[in-house]
GROMACS .gro file of C-alpha atoms in nm:
model
  179
    1MET     CA    1  -0.380   0.260  -0.459
    2ALA     CA    2  -0.236   0.599  -0.384
    3ALA     CA    3  -0.573   0.739  -0.288
    4GLU     CA    4  -0.672   0.466  -0.045
    5SER     CA    5  -0.772   0.574   0.301
    6GLN     CA    6  -0.523   0.460   0.561
    7GLY     CA    7  -0.682   0.563   0.887
    8LYS     CA    8  -1.053   0.504   0.855
    9GLY     CA    9  -1.247   0.743   1.067
   10ASP     CA   10  -0.950   0.935   1.203
   11GLY     CA   11  -0.936   1.193   0.924
   12ARG     CA   12  -0.590   1.100   0.797
   13GLU     CA   13  -0.566   0.987   0.439
   14LEU     CA   14  -0.282   0.893   0.213
   15SER     CA   15  -0.319   1.119  -0.088
   16GLY     CA   16  -0.138   1.141  -0.415
   17PRO     CA   17   0.075   1.422  -0.545
   18SER     CA   18  -0.086   1.763  -0.580
   19ASP     CA   19  -0.041   2.005  -0.868
   20SER     CA   20  -0.053   2.313  -0.647
   21PRO     CA   21   0.264   2.522  -0.624
   22ALA     CA   22   0.258   2.509  -0.244
   23SER     CA   23   0.317   2.133  -0.249
   24ALA     CA   24   0.569   2.128  -0.534
   25GLY     CA   25   0.854   1.983  -0.329
   26LYS     CA   26   0.642   1.776  -0.095
   27THR     CA   27   0.529   1.489  -0.317
   28TYR     CA   28   0.726   1.234  -0.118
   29ASP     CA   29   0.600   1.369   0.213
   30SER     CA   30   0.239   1.316   0.110
   31PHE     CA   31   0.310   0.946   0.064
   32ASN     CA   32   0.508   0.906   0.385
   33TYR     CA   33   0.206   0.840   0.606
   34LEU     CA   34   0.386   0.640   0.876
   35ALA     CA   35   0.643   0.913   0.933
   36THR     CA   36   0.365   1.158   1.020
   37CYS     CA   37   0.213   0.940   1.293
   38GLU     CA   38   0.310   1.058   1.637
   39ASN     CA   39   0.187   0.748   1.812
   40ILE     CA   40   0.223   0.416   1.635
   41SER     CA   41  -0.062   0.279   1.846
   42SER     CA   42  -0.300   0.515   1.667
   43LEU     CA   43  -0.252   0.327   1.341
   44PRO     CA   44  -0.538   0.105   1.223
   45GLY     CA   45  -0.508  -0.244   1.365
   46ALA     CA   46  -0.291  -0.147   1.661
   47HIS     CA   47  -0.385  -0.297   1.997
   48GLN     CA   48  -0.389   0.042   2.173
   49GLY     CA   49  -0.176  -0.090   2.459
   50LYS     CA   50  -0.440  -0.335   2.580
   51VAL     CA   51  -0.298  -0.676   2.652
   52SER     CA   52  -0.546  -0.959   2.654
   53LYS     CA   53  -0.476  -1.256   2.879
   54GLN     CA   54  -0.752  -1.450   2.709
   55GLN     CA   55  -0.637  -1.709   2.455
   56PRO     CA   56  -0.791  -1.670   2.109
   57THR     CA   57  -1.053  -1.930   2.033
   58ASN     CA   58  -1.062  -2.131   1.715
   59ALA     CA   59  -1.341  -1.998   1.499
   60GLY     CA   60  -1.551  -2.257   1.326
   61LEU     CA   61  -1.750  -2.257   1.007
   62PHE     CA   62  -2.066  -2.133   1.176
   63ASP     CA   63  -1.876  -1.847   1.342
   64ALA     CA   64  -1.745  -1.745   1.001
   65LEU     CA   65  -2.092  -1.764   0.846
   66ARG     CA   66  -2.240  -1.555   1.129
   67SER     CA   67  -1.981  -1.283   1.067
   68ILE     CA   68  -2.099  -1.235   0.706
   69GLN     CA   69  -2.347  -0.955   0.665
   70LEU     CA   70  -2.577  -0.888   0.372
   71GLY     CA   71  -2.405  -0.554   0.308
   72ASP     CA   72  -2.075  -0.733   0.249
   73PHE     CA   73  -2.201  -0.861  -0.086
   74GLY     CA   74  -2.267  -0.506  -0.201
   75GLU     CA   75  -1.910  -0.406  -0.115
   76VAL     CA   76  -1.722  -0.699  -0.270
   77HIS     CA   77  -1.632  -0.505  -0.585
   78LYS     CA   78  -1.443  -0.251  -0.373
   79LYS     CA   79  -1.188  -0.506  -0.252
   80PRO     CA   80  -0.850  -0.499  -0.426
   81CYS     CA   81  -0.805  -0.747  -0.713
   82THR     CA   82  -1.162  -0.878  -0.691
   83ARG     CA   83  -1.278  -0.720  -1.014
   84GLU     CA   84  -0.986  -0.859  -1.214
   85GLY     CA   85  -1.035  -1.201  -1.060
   86PHE     CA   86  -1.406  -1.216  -1.138
   87LEU     CA   87  -1.362  -1.093  -1.495
   88THR     CA   88  -1.088  -1.347  -1.562
   89GLY     CA   89  -1.299  -1.622  -1.406
   90ILE     CA   90  -1.601  -1.528  -1.616
   91ALA     CA   91  -1.392  -1.531  -1.933
   92ALA     CA   92  -1.229  -1.862  -1.841
   93GLY     CA   93  -1.564  -2.022  -1.755
   94PHE     CA   94  -1.729  -1.898  -2.071
   95GLY     CA   95  -1.437  -2.009  -2.287
   96ILE     CA   96  -1.382  -2.355  -2.138
   97GLY     CA   97  -1.753  -2.430  -2.096
   98GLY     CA   98  -1.828  -2.308  -2.448
   99ILE     CA   99  -1.551  -2.513  -2.602
  100ARG     CA  100  -1.664  -2.824  -2.414
  101ALA     CA  101  -2.023  -2.770  -2.532
  102ILE     CA  102  -1.917  -2.711  -2.894
  103LEU     CA  103  -1.702  -3.025  -2.888
  104GLY     CA  104  -2.011  -3.229  -2.799
  105ALA     CA  105  -1.989  -3.279  -2.423
  106PRO     CA  106  -2.322  -3.310  -2.240
  107ILE     CA  107  -2.458  -2.978  -2.111
  108PHE     CA  108  -2.416  -3.077  -1.745
  109THR     CA  109  -2.051  -3.171  -1.807
  110ALA     CA  110  -1.985  -2.850  -2.002
  111CYS     CA  111  -2.143  -2.646  -1.720
  112SER     CA  112  -1.932  -2.828  -1.462
  113TRP     CA  113  -1.619  -2.745  -1.659
  114ALA     CA  114  -1.735  -2.384  -1.691
  115VAL     CA  115  -1.788  -2.354  -1.314
  116GLY     CA  116  -1.452  -2.517  -1.245
  117ALA     CA  117  -1.278  -2.286  -1.492
  118PHE     CA  118  -1.452  -1.985  -1.334
  119VAL     CA  119  -1.339  -2.082  -0.984
  120PHE     CA  120  -0.983  -2.166  -1.090
  121GLY     CA  121  -0.950  -1.856  -1.314
  122SER     CA  122  -1.088  -1.624  -1.047
  123PHE     CA  123  -0.864  -1.766  -0.778
  124ALA     CA  124  -0.553  -1.768  -0.998
  125MET     CA  125  -0.601  -1.409  -1.116
  126HIS     CA  126  -0.681  -1.285  -0.765
  127GLU     CA  127  -0.362  -1.441  -0.628
  128TYR     CA  128  -0.156  -1.309  -0.920
  129CYS     CA  129  -0.293  -0.959  -0.861
  130GLN     CA  130  -0.223  -0.984  -0.486
  131GLN     CA  131   0.137  -1.091  -0.559
  132LYS     CA  132   0.181  -0.790  -0.790
  133ARG     CA  133   0.046  -0.563  -0.514
  134ARG     CA  134   0.288  -0.712  -0.259
  135MET     CA  135   0.580  -0.659  -0.497
  136GLU     CA  136   0.467  -0.302  -0.566
  137LYS     CA  137   0.439  -0.233  -0.193
  138ALA     CA  138   0.790  -0.371  -0.134
  139GLY     CA  139   0.920  -0.151  -0.417
  140ILE     CA  140   0.755   0.155  -0.267
  141GLN     CA  141   0.912   0.075   0.071
  142ARG     CA  142   1.256   0.046  -0.093
  143ILE     CA  143   1.202   0.379  -0.269
  144ASN     CA  144   1.090   0.545   0.057
  145THR     CA  145   1.400   0.412   0.233
  146ALA     CA  146   1.625   0.538  -0.046
  147LEU     CA  147   1.453   0.878  -0.039
  148ASP     CA  148   1.496   0.899   0.339
  149GLU     CA  149   1.866   0.823   0.302
  150LYS     CA  150   1.894   1.076   0.020
  151LYS     CA  151   1.722   1.342   0.234
  152VAL     CA  152   1.969   1.281   0.517
  153GLU     CA  153   2.265   1.298   0.278
  154LEU     CA  154   2.133   1.615   0.115
  155GLU     CA  155   2.082   1.780   0.453
  156ARG     CA  156   2.435   1.680   0.556
  157LYS     CA  157   2.576   1.836   0.237
  158ARG     CA  158   2.371   2.153   0.290
  159GLU     CA  159   2.507   2.179   0.643
  160GLU     CA  160   2.864   2.139   0.514
  161VAL     CA  161   2.802   2.417   0.258
  162ARG     CA  162   2.657   2.641   0.532
  163LYS     CA  163   2.961   2.579   0.753
  164ALA     CA  164   3.199   2.653   0.465
  165ARG     CA  165   3.013   2.977   0.384
  166ARG     CA  166   3.011   3.076   0.752
  167LYS     CA  167   3.383   3.006   0.779
  168ALA     CA  168   3.457   3.205   0.460
  169LYS     CA  169   3.244   3.494   0.583
  170GLU     CA  170   3.419   3.495   0.923
  171GLU     CA  171   3.758   3.487   0.750
  172ALA     CA  172   3.656   3.780   0.530
  173ASN     CA  173   3.536   3.973   0.835
  174ARG     CA  174   3.868   3.906   1.012
  175GLN     CA  175   4.066   4.032   0.714
  176LYS     CA  176   3.854   4.349   0.702
  177ALA     CA  177   3.898   4.401   1.075
  178GLY     CA  178   4.277   4.346   1.050
  179ARG     CA  179   4.332   4.626   0.800
   0.00000   0.00000   0.00000
């Protein structure tokens, strides 16, 4: 997840931590993609300031089917949680269908149970995985917020230390000048 591309085609990517010494203290900054965007409208999915007066139309089944391209089936394994969902569905279908066949159910009935178990298992695992991803994303946002607050507090403390040092140095210079 950390190496997913955020801005497709615009050259900006969200990358993970680097082991190079130059980026030793910048691990958090490499994950703070939104903070580096100058213009929020340049983010993927933004409307770029164009306001449409046209009402969205309700898409029907045929519109949805026309939007599917043959290349989409070659890319399905790249979608998040799809692999886990399919593998769980295959296991569930094989297990339930196999048990039904062993217990003496007719082949057509056992196959129907296997297909049903595949569909239910795939859907359930996909939704479970998506929920885990949403919770992980919320946790990352909480961590980023806490790190932002910690950065502000650390900078405030550094500034206080600088002021105290400056004041002590000025006081020492005054004492030397007063002698």
